[in-house]
Amino acid sequence: MLNNIFWYLTGAAALLWLLNKLRVRLQLSRAKHRSLTGHSKMARRFARLVPFYEYDEARFFDADAAPPHVAAQRRAGFMRLAAYFADHFQKTAALTGDIVDAISDLQFTSRYRVPFQFSRVVREHFKTGAFLESSSGVTVTDLDGNRFYDLTGSYGVNVFGYDFYKECIERGSARVQGLGPVLGAYHPVIASNVKRLLDISGMDEISFHMSGTEAVMQAVQLARYHTRRSHLVRFCGAYHGWWADVQPGVGNPLPVQNTYTLKDMDDASLQVLRTRKDIACVLVNPLQALHPNAAAPGDSTLVDSGRNAHFDRPGYTRWLEQLRKVCSERGIVLIFDEVFVGFRLARGGAQEYFGVRADLVTYGKTVAGGLPVGVLCGKRQFMRRFREDRPADVCFARGTFNSHPYVMGAMAEFLERLDSDAIKSVYHDLDTVWDARARSLNERLIEAELPVRVVNLSSIWTIRYVKPCRYNWMFQYYLRSAGLALSWVGTGRLIFSLNYSDADFAQVADLIVSAARAMHADGWWWADPALTNKSIKRRVLREMVQARSFSPLGSMSSPRIK
Ligand SMILES: Cc1ncc(COP(=O)(O)O)c(C=O)c1O
């Protein structure tokens, strides 16, 4: 009898345990975004299945089943543009061609500027140069003497204009010249850098690193150390550098064990934070406010016109407030990764802009006045790398070049200038200025009946396409030939420096409108009732299945689709 009761109770306890496990697992599933971006493992598996195939020159122009006269119009436009590239970018393209086989980064970027089916033909005709000779004001000049308005923002580093950074580097170098490249000991400029950064971030302690990636690594490592918990939470689509734990999906050859990728701006994610006991920290990249749950937009994934973006400042502020509350309640470390948006949205970065304070904040990119850096600022209880009561239980952080005198010198110049009247006036009315610029450009695009719109988070912009089309990625070549410098993600991200005057911007707006008109005139945005984003996706999927039947699993063969 007793025996039976024992077994009954054990069984009931096991069942309860199992049900609870199931409930917690279901909660986690509900908090995952339904896209592949939200499912890292599945995304990696899917990526391995996508077969290579490409369009030959005949198919290139009617991959959307456009009629022959439209294909001919496109071909003529394409060849005219290609001739322009060949003529105008000769020296820049030649030097790029000389070294491309020796630089893996260049091979990668040149391959992934457009969807892979179109890549070879585009590469053959548009030799995009990798070199620039000089920069000045809001422009850059290539080896052929072509001047472009810079919309690359140097990956976001260029907040105040290239001349500003040249000065920071020059004067900063002069300040530390006496010590030179001595490492380990600090140059005295660090003392003022620390004070200023603590004031800006509202934090207690600081550590210097060589890149944004390392600052994020250190933040997560410290959160794990202090909470003694294993997992970090990142939000679907957010970029936090290229360290494995923050890049669990495509791009990382190994599966990641200790990362949860949850839906951005969703109650189901808050529920996970409220209930799981293994979460050390939540990593937030406030840039996602522009496109929650989507990866950084690049033209190589512009298969159709499904790219979406919309910045809802009150909505995202509410979301950050909710995260702050649940993290405080659950002893989870809230990390703002401001490597991109810090100093761009406001002097005090996203914390000031959204009015929400984090436990740890990372900065990078611009903060060293144009030199490479990562910075972590945090509350004292999370920054300590040792425990008073457990002397052997320490948390390591290393880096030969951390706190390099030249970096610190340029940073000192940068931080001092932040408090100048000139920079204060740049921050004043920032959103009003950039929102008005985006609005006026959109009005012009609408009036001209062009299927292009811009969406912005302050000075960070992306281009949306409002009619179903397979060729939106061509727009980057029209923009380049119009005199606009874009980064390799093309129209996915345009980053303006804050020294763009109204006159500069008016020029850029004119060029964007005229480039869109030219692309329209060349027939790329041909419309047909049967052509929808859905039909485009279905067609591409069919092509992939067809290509896979030519190409057995693992084969490197590359059937051309005719
Ligand atoms: C939000 C964010 N975090 C981290 C990083 C990584 O910084 P770095 O490229 O300096 O390693 C980046 C870079 O783009 C970033 O945008």
GROMACS .gro file of C-alpha atoms in nm, residues 229 269-271 273-275 282 284 316-336 355-359 379:
model
   36
  229ARG     CA    1   2.315   3.257  -1.521
  269SER     CA    2   0.899   3.787  -2.485
  270LEU     CA    3   0.828   3.973  -2.161
  271GLN     CA    4   0.657   3.658  -2.037
  273LEU     CA    5   1.178   3.713  -1.913
  274ARG     CA    6   0.931   3.692  -1.625
  275THR     CA    7   0.947   3.317  -1.594
  282VAL     CA    8   1.889   4.128  -2.235
  284VAL     CA    9   1.901   4.575  -2.702
  316TYR     CA   10   0.951   5.167  -2.890
  317THR     CA   11   0.985   5.386  -2.579
  318ARG     CA   12   0.704   5.189  -2.413
  319TRP     CA   13   0.878   4.867  -2.508
  320LEU     CA   14   1.208   4.978  -2.351
  321GLU     CA   15   1.021   5.084  -2.035
  322GLN     CA   16   0.861   4.740  -2.013
  323LEU     CA   17   1.200   4.573  -2.060
  324ARG     CA   18   1.350   4.794  -1.791
  325LYS     CA   19   1.074   4.697  -1.549
  326VAL     CA   20   1.090   4.323  -1.605
  327CYS     CA   21   1.473   4.319  -1.595
  328SER     CA   22   1.472   4.505  -1.262
  329GLU     CA   23   1.212   4.267  -1.119
  330ARG     CA   24   1.396   3.956  -1.234
  331GLY     CA   25   1.756   4.058  -1.165
  332ILE     CA   26   1.836   4.048  -1.537
  333VAL     CA   27   2.106   4.283  -1.664
  334LEU     CA   28   1.969   4.524  -1.924
  335ILE     CA   29   2.235   4.609  -2.183
  336PHE     CA   30   2.190   4.882  -2.441
  355GLY     CA   31   1.437   5.822  -2.159
  356VAL     CA   32   1.519   5.471  -2.033
  357ARG     CA   33   1.834   5.377  -1.843
  358ALA     CA   34   2.022   5.053  -1.888
  359ASP     CA   35   2.256   4.866  -1.649
  379LYS     CA   36   2.683   5.021  -1.295
   0.00000   0.00000   0.00000
